[in-house]
Amino acid sequence: MWGKLTSEFIDIVEWTEDRPDVLVHRFERYQNEIKMGAKLTVREGQLAVMVNEGQLGKDQVADVFAPGMYTLTTENMPVLSTLKGWKFGFSSPFKAEVYFFNTRIFTDLKWGTPGPATMRDPEFGVVRVSAFGIYAIRIKNPTVMLVELVGTKAEFTVGDIEENLRGKVGSRIKEVMPEAGVPVIDLEGKVSLLGERLKEKIAPDFEKFGLALTEVQVQDVGLPEEVEKAIDQQGAMRAIGNMNQFAQYQAAQAMRDAAQNPGTAGAVMGMGVASGLNQAMGGLFQTAPPAPAAGPATPPPIPAAVSFFVASNDQQTGPFTLPVLQAQIQSGQLQRESLVWKPGMAAWVPAGEQAELAAWFAQVPPPLPPH
């Protein structure tokens, strides 16, 4: 009879299961009865916490055991011994709960912005940006985690807290990206900086749960399609370099090829190519008209197409024909407030006030008013 009774009490307390998603495991035993003098085994990568009969709170969480093997006595359970009132030792079974905590780093936890973050960019205006990545956590304070998260659950997994943590990371990145002051075109090159800023900002929120945020990675930044197209267009223009010099080079090549073709057809072709390039590039290759002959003044010929000069970086550029100006408006190179001038105008005026250009500006959204 006595052997049967004593066999109901625990002699060895340990946790050997190694499922990768379990953060906390409660050691199960009928009525939680543990024999005084039982062996407690805490393996590497674990912590053990003994709780007084399931009563949680700052005054109820009992002793914490680091990795090692322990013989449970009143000497190595000072908190629990005080709660139980064992002043003169104790040898019969007692009731307590043992929670094992997995202290390894839990990696590859995913996060993403719940919606695009609104940023003000000096080049593209107001832009909506999204981001996603991964983060890693580990248990830092088991008693805080037991009280704040685990409660009386027999098992607490990553899935029980992952959605909450993912929301914290995803929401805070929407604050970090605008605060970083990085232009949207450079965000993908600053993902390491964004990850560090994000970790600094939200680590205290994780510590409130007894967790340490060990790493945050920003793996990708998503830009609107129209911004990506504008970036591609700007890259192509930078690759070409000086547009005026590029056009002159193209015209010179065309005229050289035509000159190598003898006969009237080649000459006519050369003149046609040069004239076409000259018109497409806004009359870059127009030569100064000859001085008027003596005699009564006559009006100049009517121009074949409307063209404007554009003020850029305090310098006069152009003239540019309307098709060229339309392409500049669509790419964002020509703004409503850019100053333009054409023959017959008394002064330089904003491009958005010109009737010939207003229709194209109407297809481009204006910048949002300041708050």
Tab-separated table of C-alpha atoms in Angstrom:
chain	number	residue	atom	x	y	z
A	1	MET	CA	0.000	0.000	0.000
A	2	TRP	CA	2.740	2.470	0.932
A	3	GLY	CA	4.684	1.659	-2.233
A	4	LYS	CA	1.607	2.322	-4.336
A	5	LEU	CA	1.028	5.660	-2.648
A	6	THR	CA	4.618	6.841	-2.969
A	7	SER	CA	4.685	5.888	-6.651
A	8	GLU	CA	2.044	8.559	-7.296
A	9	PHE	CA	4.527	11.278	-6.379
A	10	ILE	CA	7.122	12.677	-8.745
A	11	ASP	CA	10.753	11.622	-8.320
A	12	ILE	CA	12.118	13.230	-11.535
A	13	VAL	CA	10.927	16.542	-12.973
A	14	GLU	CA	12.185	17.258	-16.518
A	15	TRP	CA	11.114	18.290	-20.029
A	16	THR	CA	12.653	16.334	-22.900
A	17	GLU	CA	10.300	17.165	-25.761
A	18	ASP	CA	11.876	19.497	-28.315
A	19	ARG	CA	9.161	20.817	-30.585
A	20	PRO	CA	10.513	23.952	-32.344
A	21	ASP	CA	7.448	26.152	-31.785
A	22	VAL	CA	6.953	25.652	-28.005
A	23	LEU	CA	7.976	28.584	-25.815
A	24	VAL	CA	6.649	27.347	-22.449
A	25	HIS	CA	5.641	23.873	-21.213
A	26	ARG	CA	3.948	23.041	-17.921
A	27	PHE	CA	5.092	19.789	-16.329
A	28	GLU	CA	1.979	17.646	-15.909
A	29	ARG	CA	1.293	15.409	-12.924
A	30	TYR	CA	-1.853	14.313	-11.118
A	31	GLN	CA	-2.738	17.019	-8.592
A	32	ASN	CA	0.739	18.546	-9.163
A	33	GLU	CA	2.182	16.558	-6.252
A	34	ILE	CA	5.978	16.593	-6.061
A	35	LYS	CA	8.032	14.681	-3.524
A	36	MET	CA	10.443	16.704	-1.409
A	37	GLY	CA	13.914	15.582	-2.509
A	38	ALA	CA	12.833	14.900	-6.102
A	39	LYS	CA	15.325	15.517	-8.903
A	40	LEU	CA	14.762	18.550	-11.133
A	41	THR	CA	16.678	18.474	-14.422
A	42	VAL	CA	16.954	21.706	-16.416
A	43	ARG	CA	18.764	21.250	-19.722
A	44	GLU	CA	20.786	23.778	-21.712
A	45	GLY	CA	18.445	26.155	-23.484
A	46	GLN	CA	15.857	25.871	-20.687
A	47	LEU	CA	14.777	27.646	-17.522
A	48	ALA	CA	12.394	26.222	-14.934
A	49	VAL	CA	9.983	28.173	-12.715
A	50	MET	CA	8.123	26.649	-9.763
A	51	VAL	CA	4.745	28.201	-8.933
A	52	ASN	CA	2.819	27.811	-5.696
A	53	GLU	CA	-0.278	25.750	-6.632
A	54	GLY	CA	-1.061	27.707	-9.805
A	55	GLN	CA	-1.329	31.079	-8.065
A	56	LEU	CA	0.194	33.711	-10.369
A	57	GLY	CA	1.303	37.163	-9.370
A	58	LYS	CA	4.403	38.982	-8.213
A	59	ASP	CA	4.100	37.424	-4.743
A	60	GLN	CA	3.124	33.960	-5.952
A	61	VAL	CA	5.690	33.085	-8.646
A	62	ALA	CA	8.302	30.986	-6.893
A	63	ASP	CA	11.862	29.932	-7.633
A	64	VAL	CA	13.693	30.105	-10.989
A	65	PHE	CA	16.206	27.366	-11.892
A	66	ALA	CA	18.963	27.763	-14.501
A	67	PRO	CA	20.338	24.760	-16.456
A	68	GLY	CA	21.558	22.021	-14.105
A	69	MET	CA	20.344	19.160	-11.880
A	70	TYR	CA	18.756	19.969	-8.526
A	71	THR	CA	17.508	18.019	-5.513
A	72	LEU	CA	14.387	19.842	-4.411
A	73	THR	CA	14.752	20.858	-0.771
A	74	THR	CA	13.824	23.862	1.303
A	75	GLU	CA	17.394	25.111	0.862
A	76	ASN	CA	17.222	25.586	-2.929
A	77	MET	CA	13.563	26.704	-2.947
A	78	PRO	CA	13.705	29.785	-0.696
A	79	VAL	CA	10.700	31.592	-2.194
A	80	LEU	CA	8.450	28.537	-2.245
A	81	SER	CA	9.612	27.524	1.240
A	82	THR	CA	8.639	30.945	2.567
A	83	LEU	CA	5.213	30.765	0.923
A	84	LYS	CA	4.611	27.270	2.311
A	85	GLY	CA	5.867	28.184	5.767
A	86	TRP	CA	8.356	25.295	6.080
A	87	LYS	CA	10.268	26.617	9.068
A	88	PHE	CA	11.615	23.273	10.285
A	89	GLY	CA	12.040	21.323	7.064
A	90	PHE	CA	9.558	19.159	5.192
A	91	SER	CA	9.727	15.637	3.791
A	92	SER	CA	6.245	14.731	2.578
A	93	PRO	CA	4.905	15.569	-0.923
A	94	PHE	CA	3.884	19.140	-1.709
A	95	LYS	CA	1.828	20.741	-4.476
A	96	ALA	CA	3.477	23.055	-6.957
A	97	GLU	CA	3.539	23.644	-10.706
A	98	VAL	CA	6.724	23.567	-12.736
A	99	TYR	CA	6.959	25.550	-15.993
A	100	PHE	CA	9.820	24.937	-18.405
A	101	PHE	CA	10.861	27.846	-20.665
A	102	ASN	CA	12.623	27.351	-24.005
A	103	THR	CA	15.342	30.055	-24.069
A	104	ARG	CA	16.693	29.465	-27.577
A	105	ILE	CA	16.271	32.172	-30.246
A	106	PHE	CA	13.107	31.822	-32.332
A	107	THR	CA	13.978	33.030	-35.828
A	108	ASP	CA	12.293	33.681	-39.181
A	109	LEU	CA	9.127	35.169	-37.692
A	110	LYS	CA	7.475	37.199	-40.428
A	111	TRP	CA	6.053	40.726	-40.312
A	112	GLY	CA	4.585	43.177	-42.811
A	113	THR	CA	2.924	46.563	-42.862
A	114	PRO	CA	-0.856	46.201	-42.412
A	115	GLY	CA	-1.250	48.948	-45.034
A	116	PRO	CA	0.973	51.351	-46.985
A	117	ALA	CA	2.766	54.071	-45.010
A	118	THR	CA	2.365	57.631	-46.305
A	119	MET	CA	5.657	59.456	-46.826
A	120	ARG	CA	6.514	62.928	-48.081
A	121	ASP	CA	9.306	62.717	-50.618
A	122	PRO	CA	11.156	65.803	-51.946
A	123	GLU	CA	11.194	64.392	-55.476
A	124	PHE	CA	7.931	62.463	-55.869
A	125	GLY	CA	5.706	64.293	-53.388
A	126	VAL	CA	3.374	62.148	-51.284
A	127	VAL	CA	4.129	58.430	-51.749
A	128	ARG	CA	2.541	55.346	-50.181
A	129	VAL	CA	5.175	52.749	-49.252
A	130	SER	CA	4.862	49.211	-47.849
A	131	ALA	CA	7.499	46.908	-46.328
A	132	PHE	CA	7.948	43.379	-44.985
A	133	GLY	CA	10.647	41.269	-43.364
A	134	ILE	CA	11.466	38.897	-40.501
A	135	TYR	CA	12.376	39.191	-36.816
A	136	ALA	CA	13.701	36.968	-34.009
A	137	ILE	CA	12.879	36.707	-30.285
A	138	ARG	CA	13.976	34.868	-27.169
A	139	ILE	CA	12.668	34.616	-23.599
A	140	LYS	CA	14.362	37.193	-21.364
A	141	ASN	CA	12.326	37.244	-18.133
A	142	PRO	CA	10.387	33.988	-17.520
A	143	THR	CA	8.462	35.231	-14.479
A	144	VAL	CA	7.172	38.301	-16.353
A	145	MET	CA	6.212	36.162	-19.319
A	146	LEU	CA	4.450	33.661	-17.061
A	147	VAL	CA	2.314	36.360	-15.449
A	148	GLU	CA	1.674	38.522	-18.548
A	149	LEU	CA	1.257	35.912	-21.288
A	150	VAL	CA	1.187	32.265	-20.268
A	151	GLY	CA	-1.165	32.298	-17.296
A	152	THR	CA	-2.367	28.777	-16.597
A	153	LYS	CA	-1.912	27.395	-20.144
A	154	ALA	CA	-0.338	23.963	-20.206
A	155	GLU	CA	1.611	24.904	-23.308
A	156	PHE	CA	2.402	28.253	-24.883
A	157	THR	CA	3.631	28.318	-28.497
A	158	VAL	CA	4.931	30.941	-30.905
A	159	GLY	CA	1.555	30.907	-32.633
A	160	ASP	CA	-0.138	32.159	-29.439
A	161	ILE	CA	1.783	35.463	-29.565
A	162	GLU	CA	3.015	35.760	-33.170
A	163	GLU	CA	0.053	37.735	-34.506
A	164	ASN	CA	0.324	40.272	-31.684
A	165	LEU	CA	4.069	40.735	-32.203
A	166	ARG	CA	3.699	40.911	-35.989
A	167	GLY	CA	1.232	43.738	-35.580
A	168	LYS	CA	3.601	45.654	-33.301
A	169	VAL	CA	6.479	45.425	-35.790
A	170	GLY	CA	4.344	46.193	-38.848
A	171	SER	CA	2.706	49.232	-37.243
A	172	ARG	CA	5.945	50.739	-35.954
A	173	ILE	CA	7.742	50.471	-39.320
A	174	LYS	CA	5.098	52.881	-40.644
A	175	GLU	CA	6.446	55.400	-38.141
A	176	VAL	CA	10.126	54.573	-38.664
A	177	MET	CA	10.239	55.006	-42.460
A	178	PRO	CA	9.036	58.646	-42.524
A	179	GLU	CA	11.142	59.501	-39.454
A	180	ALA	CA	14.317	58.133	-41.079
A	181	GLY	CA	14.314	61.020	-43.576
A	182	VAL	CA	15.472	58.757	-46.429
A	183	PRO	CA	14.118	59.525	-49.951
A	184	VAL	CA	11.920	56.727	-51.275
A	185	ILE	CA	14.330	56.102	-54.143
A	186	ASP	CA	17.022	55.219	-51.552
A	187	LEU	CA	14.901	53.153	-49.129
A	188	GLU	CA	15.903	49.754	-50.520
A	189	GLY	CA	19.547	50.651	-49.974
A	190	LYS	CA	18.878	51.557	-46.335
A	191	VAL	CA	17.091	48.394	-45.153
A	192	SER	CA	19.789	47.681	-42.545
A	193	LEU	CA	19.354	51.168	-41.082
A	194	LEU	CA	15.569	50.757	-41.013
A	195	GLY	CA	15.906	47.401	-39.231
A	196	GLU	CA	18.137	48.903	-36.536
A	197	ARG	CA	15.821	51.878	-36.018
A	198	LEU	CA	12.811	49.566	-35.823
A	199	LYS	CA	14.493	47.296	-33.251
A	200	GLU	CA	15.378	50.274	-31.034
A	201	LYS	CA	11.827	51.606	-31.204
A	202	ILE	CA	9.884	48.453	-30.326
A	203	ALA	CA	12.280	46.460	-28.111
A	204	PRO	CA	10.712	47.984	-24.933
A	205	ASP	CA	7.278	46.726	-26.032
A	206	PHE	CA	8.621	43.161	-26.220
A	207	GLU	CA	10.296	43.438	-22.814
A	208	LYS	CA	6.888	44.130	-21.248
A	209	PHE	CA	6.036	40.538	-22.193
A	210	GLY	CA	9.338	39.166	-20.851
A	211	LEU	CA	10.739	38.773	-24.381
A	212	ALA	CA	13.906	40.111	-25.990
A	213	LEU	CA	13.785	41.275	-29.608
A	214	THR	CA	17.137	39.993	-30.900
A	215	GLU	CA	16.901	40.971	-34.581
A	216	VAL	CA	14.716	42.799	-37.096
A	217	GLN	CA	15.278	42.558	-40.849
A	218	VAL	CA	13.588	44.710	-43.487
A	219	GLN	CA	13.750	42.471	-46.535
A	220	ASP	CA	11.913	44.548	-49.127
A	221	VAL	CA	10.265	47.932	-49.620
A	222	GLY	CA	7.308	48.215	-51.986
A	223	LEU	CA	6.745	51.397	-54.028
A	224	PRO	CA	3.705	52.343	-56.147
A	225	GLU	CA	3.922	51.292	-59.801
A	226	GLU	CA	3.951	54.868	-61.084
A	227	VAL	CA	6.908	55.730	-58.823
A	228	GLU	CA	8.852	52.686	-60.040
A	229	LYS	CA	8.240	53.771	-63.661
A	230	ALA	CA	9.435	57.297	-62.873
A	231	ILE	CA	12.578	55.893	-61.264
A	232	ASP	CA	13.236	53.791	-64.391
A	233	GLN	CA	12.790	56.851	-66.606
A	234	GLN	CA	15.160	58.907	-64.485
A	235	GLY	CA	17.729	56.117	-64.601
A	236	ALA	CA	17.556	56.044	-68.400
A	237	MET	CA	17.983	59.816	-68.583
A	238	ARG	CA	20.989	59.705	-66.237
A	239	ALA	CA	22.522	56.955	-68.372
A	240	ILE	CA	22.203	59.146	-71.467
A	241	GLY	CA	23.699	62.129	-69.624
A	242	ASN	CA	23.482	65.571	-71.224
A	243	MET	CA	20.429	65.472	-73.483
A	244	ASN	CA	21.668	68.344	-75.675
A	245	GLN	CA	25.029	66.692	-76.320
A	246	PHE	CA	23.343	63.343	-76.961
A	247	ALA	CA	21.011	64.898	-79.550
A	248	GLN	CA	23.885	66.694	-81.250
A	249	TYR	CA	25.834	63.464	-81.437
A	250	GLN	CA	22.857	61.627	-82.950
A	251	ALA	CA	22.355	64.352	-85.542
A	252	ALA	CA	26.039	64.393	-86.459
A	253	GLN	CA	26.023	60.620	-86.928
A	254	ALA	CA	22.955	60.816	-89.151
A	255	MET	CA	24.455	63.556	-91.344
A	256	ARG	CA	27.767	61.657	-91.626
A	257	ASP	CA	25.964	58.529	-92.788
A	258	ALA	CA	23.971	60.535	-95.307
A	259	ALA	CA	27.130	62.233	-96.627
A	260	GLN	CA	28.663	58.833	-97.289
A	261	ASN	CA	25.715	58.029	-99.559
A	262	PRO	CA	26.512	59.838	-102.855
A	263	GLY	CA	23.831	61.348	-104.976
A	264	THR	CA	20.844	63.546	-104.528
A	265	ALA	CA	18.918	60.887	-102.612
A	266	GLY	CA	21.634	60.723	-99.942
A	267	ALA	CA	21.789	64.488	-99.594
A	268	VAL	CA	18.030	64.750	-99.309
A	269	MET	CA	18.015	61.929	-96.758
A	270	GLY	CA	20.701	63.662	-94.701
A	271	MET	CA	18.775	66.928	-94.721
A	272	GLY	CA	15.592	65.112	-93.742
A	273	VAL	CA	17.217	63.233	-90.851
A	274	ALA	CA	18.856	66.372	-89.502
A	275	SER	CA	15.639	68.337	-89.822
A	276	GLY	CA	13.635	65.608	-88.103
A	277	LEU	CA	16.060	65.361	-85.185
A	278	ASN	CA	16.174	69.117	-84.922
A	279	GLN	CA	12.382	69.321	-84.617
A	280	ALA	CA	12.147	66.345	-82.203
A	281	MET	CA	14.735	67.847	-79.856
A	282	GLY	CA	13.132	71.237	-79.729
A	283	GLY	CA	15.191	73.000	-82.394
A	284	LEU	CA	18.551	72.426	-80.711
A	285	PHE	CA	20.391	72.686	-84.022
A	286	GLN	CA	18.807	75.804	-85.416
A	287	THR	CA	21.371	78.189	-86.833
A	288	ALA	CA	21.129	81.902	-86.530
A	289	PRO	CA	19.151	83.410	-89.470
A	290	PRO	CA	21.175	85.520	-91.904
A	291	ALA	CA	21.153	89.243	-91.419
A	292	PRO	CA	18.200	90.838	-93.259
A	293	ALA	CA	19.026	92.535	-96.550
A	294	ALA	CA	18.725	96.280	-96.802
A	295	GLY	CA	15.273	97.368	-97.704
A	296	PRO	CA	11.832	97.516	-96.161
A	297	ALA	CA	11.431	95.370	-93.051
A	298	THR	CA	9.359	92.261	-93.538
A	299	PRO	CA	7.911	89.990	-90.786
A	300	PRO	CA	9.729	86.687	-90.171
A	301	PRO	CA	8.127	83.437	-91.344
A	302	ILE	CA	5.548	81.810	-89.099
A	303	PRO	CA	7.193	79.008	-87.059
A	304	ALA	CA	6.167	75.512	-87.979
A	305	ALA	CA	5.550	74.469	-84.364
A	306	VAL	CA	5.131	76.075	-80.951
A	307	SER	CA	8.218	75.731	-78.736
A	308	PHE	CA	9.176	76.992	-75.286
A	309	PHE	CA	12.395	77.794	-73.492
A	310	VAL	CA	12.590	76.323	-69.958
A	311	ALA	CA	14.458	77.737	-66.948
A	312	SER	CA	16.374	74.900	-65.245
A	313	ASN	CA	18.872	75.415	-62.397
A	314	ASP	CA	18.993	79.165	-63.173
A	315	GLN	CA	19.919	78.449	-66.798
A	316	GLN	CA	17.995	78.757	-70.037
A	317	THR	CA	17.399	75.462	-71.868
A	318	GLY	CA	15.586	74.679	-75.088
A	319	PRO	CA	13.656	75.564	-77.015
A	320	PHE	CA	11.570	72.399	-76.706
A	321	THR	CA	8.637	71.414	-78.867
A	322	LEU	CA	5.291	70.476	-77.345
A	323	PRO	CA	5.848	66.675	-77.676
A	324	VAL	CA	9.144	66.980	-75.810
A	325	LEU	CA	7.531	69.106	-73.107
A	326	GLN	CA	4.717	66.567	-72.775
A	327	ALA	CA	7.256	63.819	-72.067
A	328	GLN	CA	9.005	66.021	-69.495
A	329	ILE	CA	5.679	66.684	-67.717
A	330	GLN	CA	4.801	62.986	-67.567
A	331	SER	CA	8.227	62.069	-66.165
A	332	GLY	CA	8.058	64.850	-63.553
A	333	GLN	CA	11.034	66.736	-65.012
A	334	LEU	CA	8.835	69.754	-65.861
A	335	GLN	CA	6.692	70.989	-62.952
A	336	ARG	CA	3.738	73.382	-62.894
A	337	GLU	CA	5.893	76.019	-61.224
A	338	SER	CA	8.771	75.687	-63.718
A	339	LEU	CA	9.307	78.960	-65.615
A	340	VAL	CA	8.875	78.932	-69.423
A	341	TRP	CA	9.057	81.511	-72.204
A	342	LYS	CA	8.336	81.644	-75.907
A	343	PRO	CA	8.653	84.416	-78.476
A	344	GLY	CA	5.989	87.054	-78.016
A	345	MET	CA	5.810	86.726	-74.221
A	346	ALA	CA	6.819	89.715	-72.090
A	347	ALA	CA	8.309	87.660	-69.231
A	348	TRP	CA	8.935	84.153	-67.908
A	349	VAL	CA	5.796	82.575	-66.419
A	350	PRO	CA	4.969	79.254	-64.674
A	351	ALA	CA	4.397	76.394	-67.100
A	352	GLY	CA	1.070	75.517	-65.473
A	353	GLU	CA	-0.394	78.841	-66.624
A	354	GLN	CA	0.194	78.168	-70.328
A	355	ALA	CA	-2.845	76.964	-72.254
A	356	GLU	CA	-0.706	74.706	-74.486
A	357	LEU	CA	0.609	72.831	-71.422
A	358	ALA	CA	-2.347	72.976	-69.023
A	359	ALA	CA	-4.073	69.898	-70.491
A	360	TRP	CA	-1.027	67.677	-69.786
A	361	PHE	CA	-0.606	69.023	-66.271
A	362	ALA	CA	-4.257	68.147	-65.631
A	363	GLN	CA	-3.282	64.467	-66.039
A	364	VAL	CA	-0.647	64.748	-63.290
A	365	PRO	CA	-1.931	65.051	-59.667
A	366	PRO	CA	-0.829	68.250	-57.907
A	367	PRO	CA	1.123	68.065	-54.618
A	368	LEU	CA	-0.988	67.801	-51.485
A	369	PRO	CA	-1.422	71.042	-49.511
A	370	PRO	CA	0.684	71.334	-46.326
A	371	HIS	CA	-1.001	70.355	-43.069
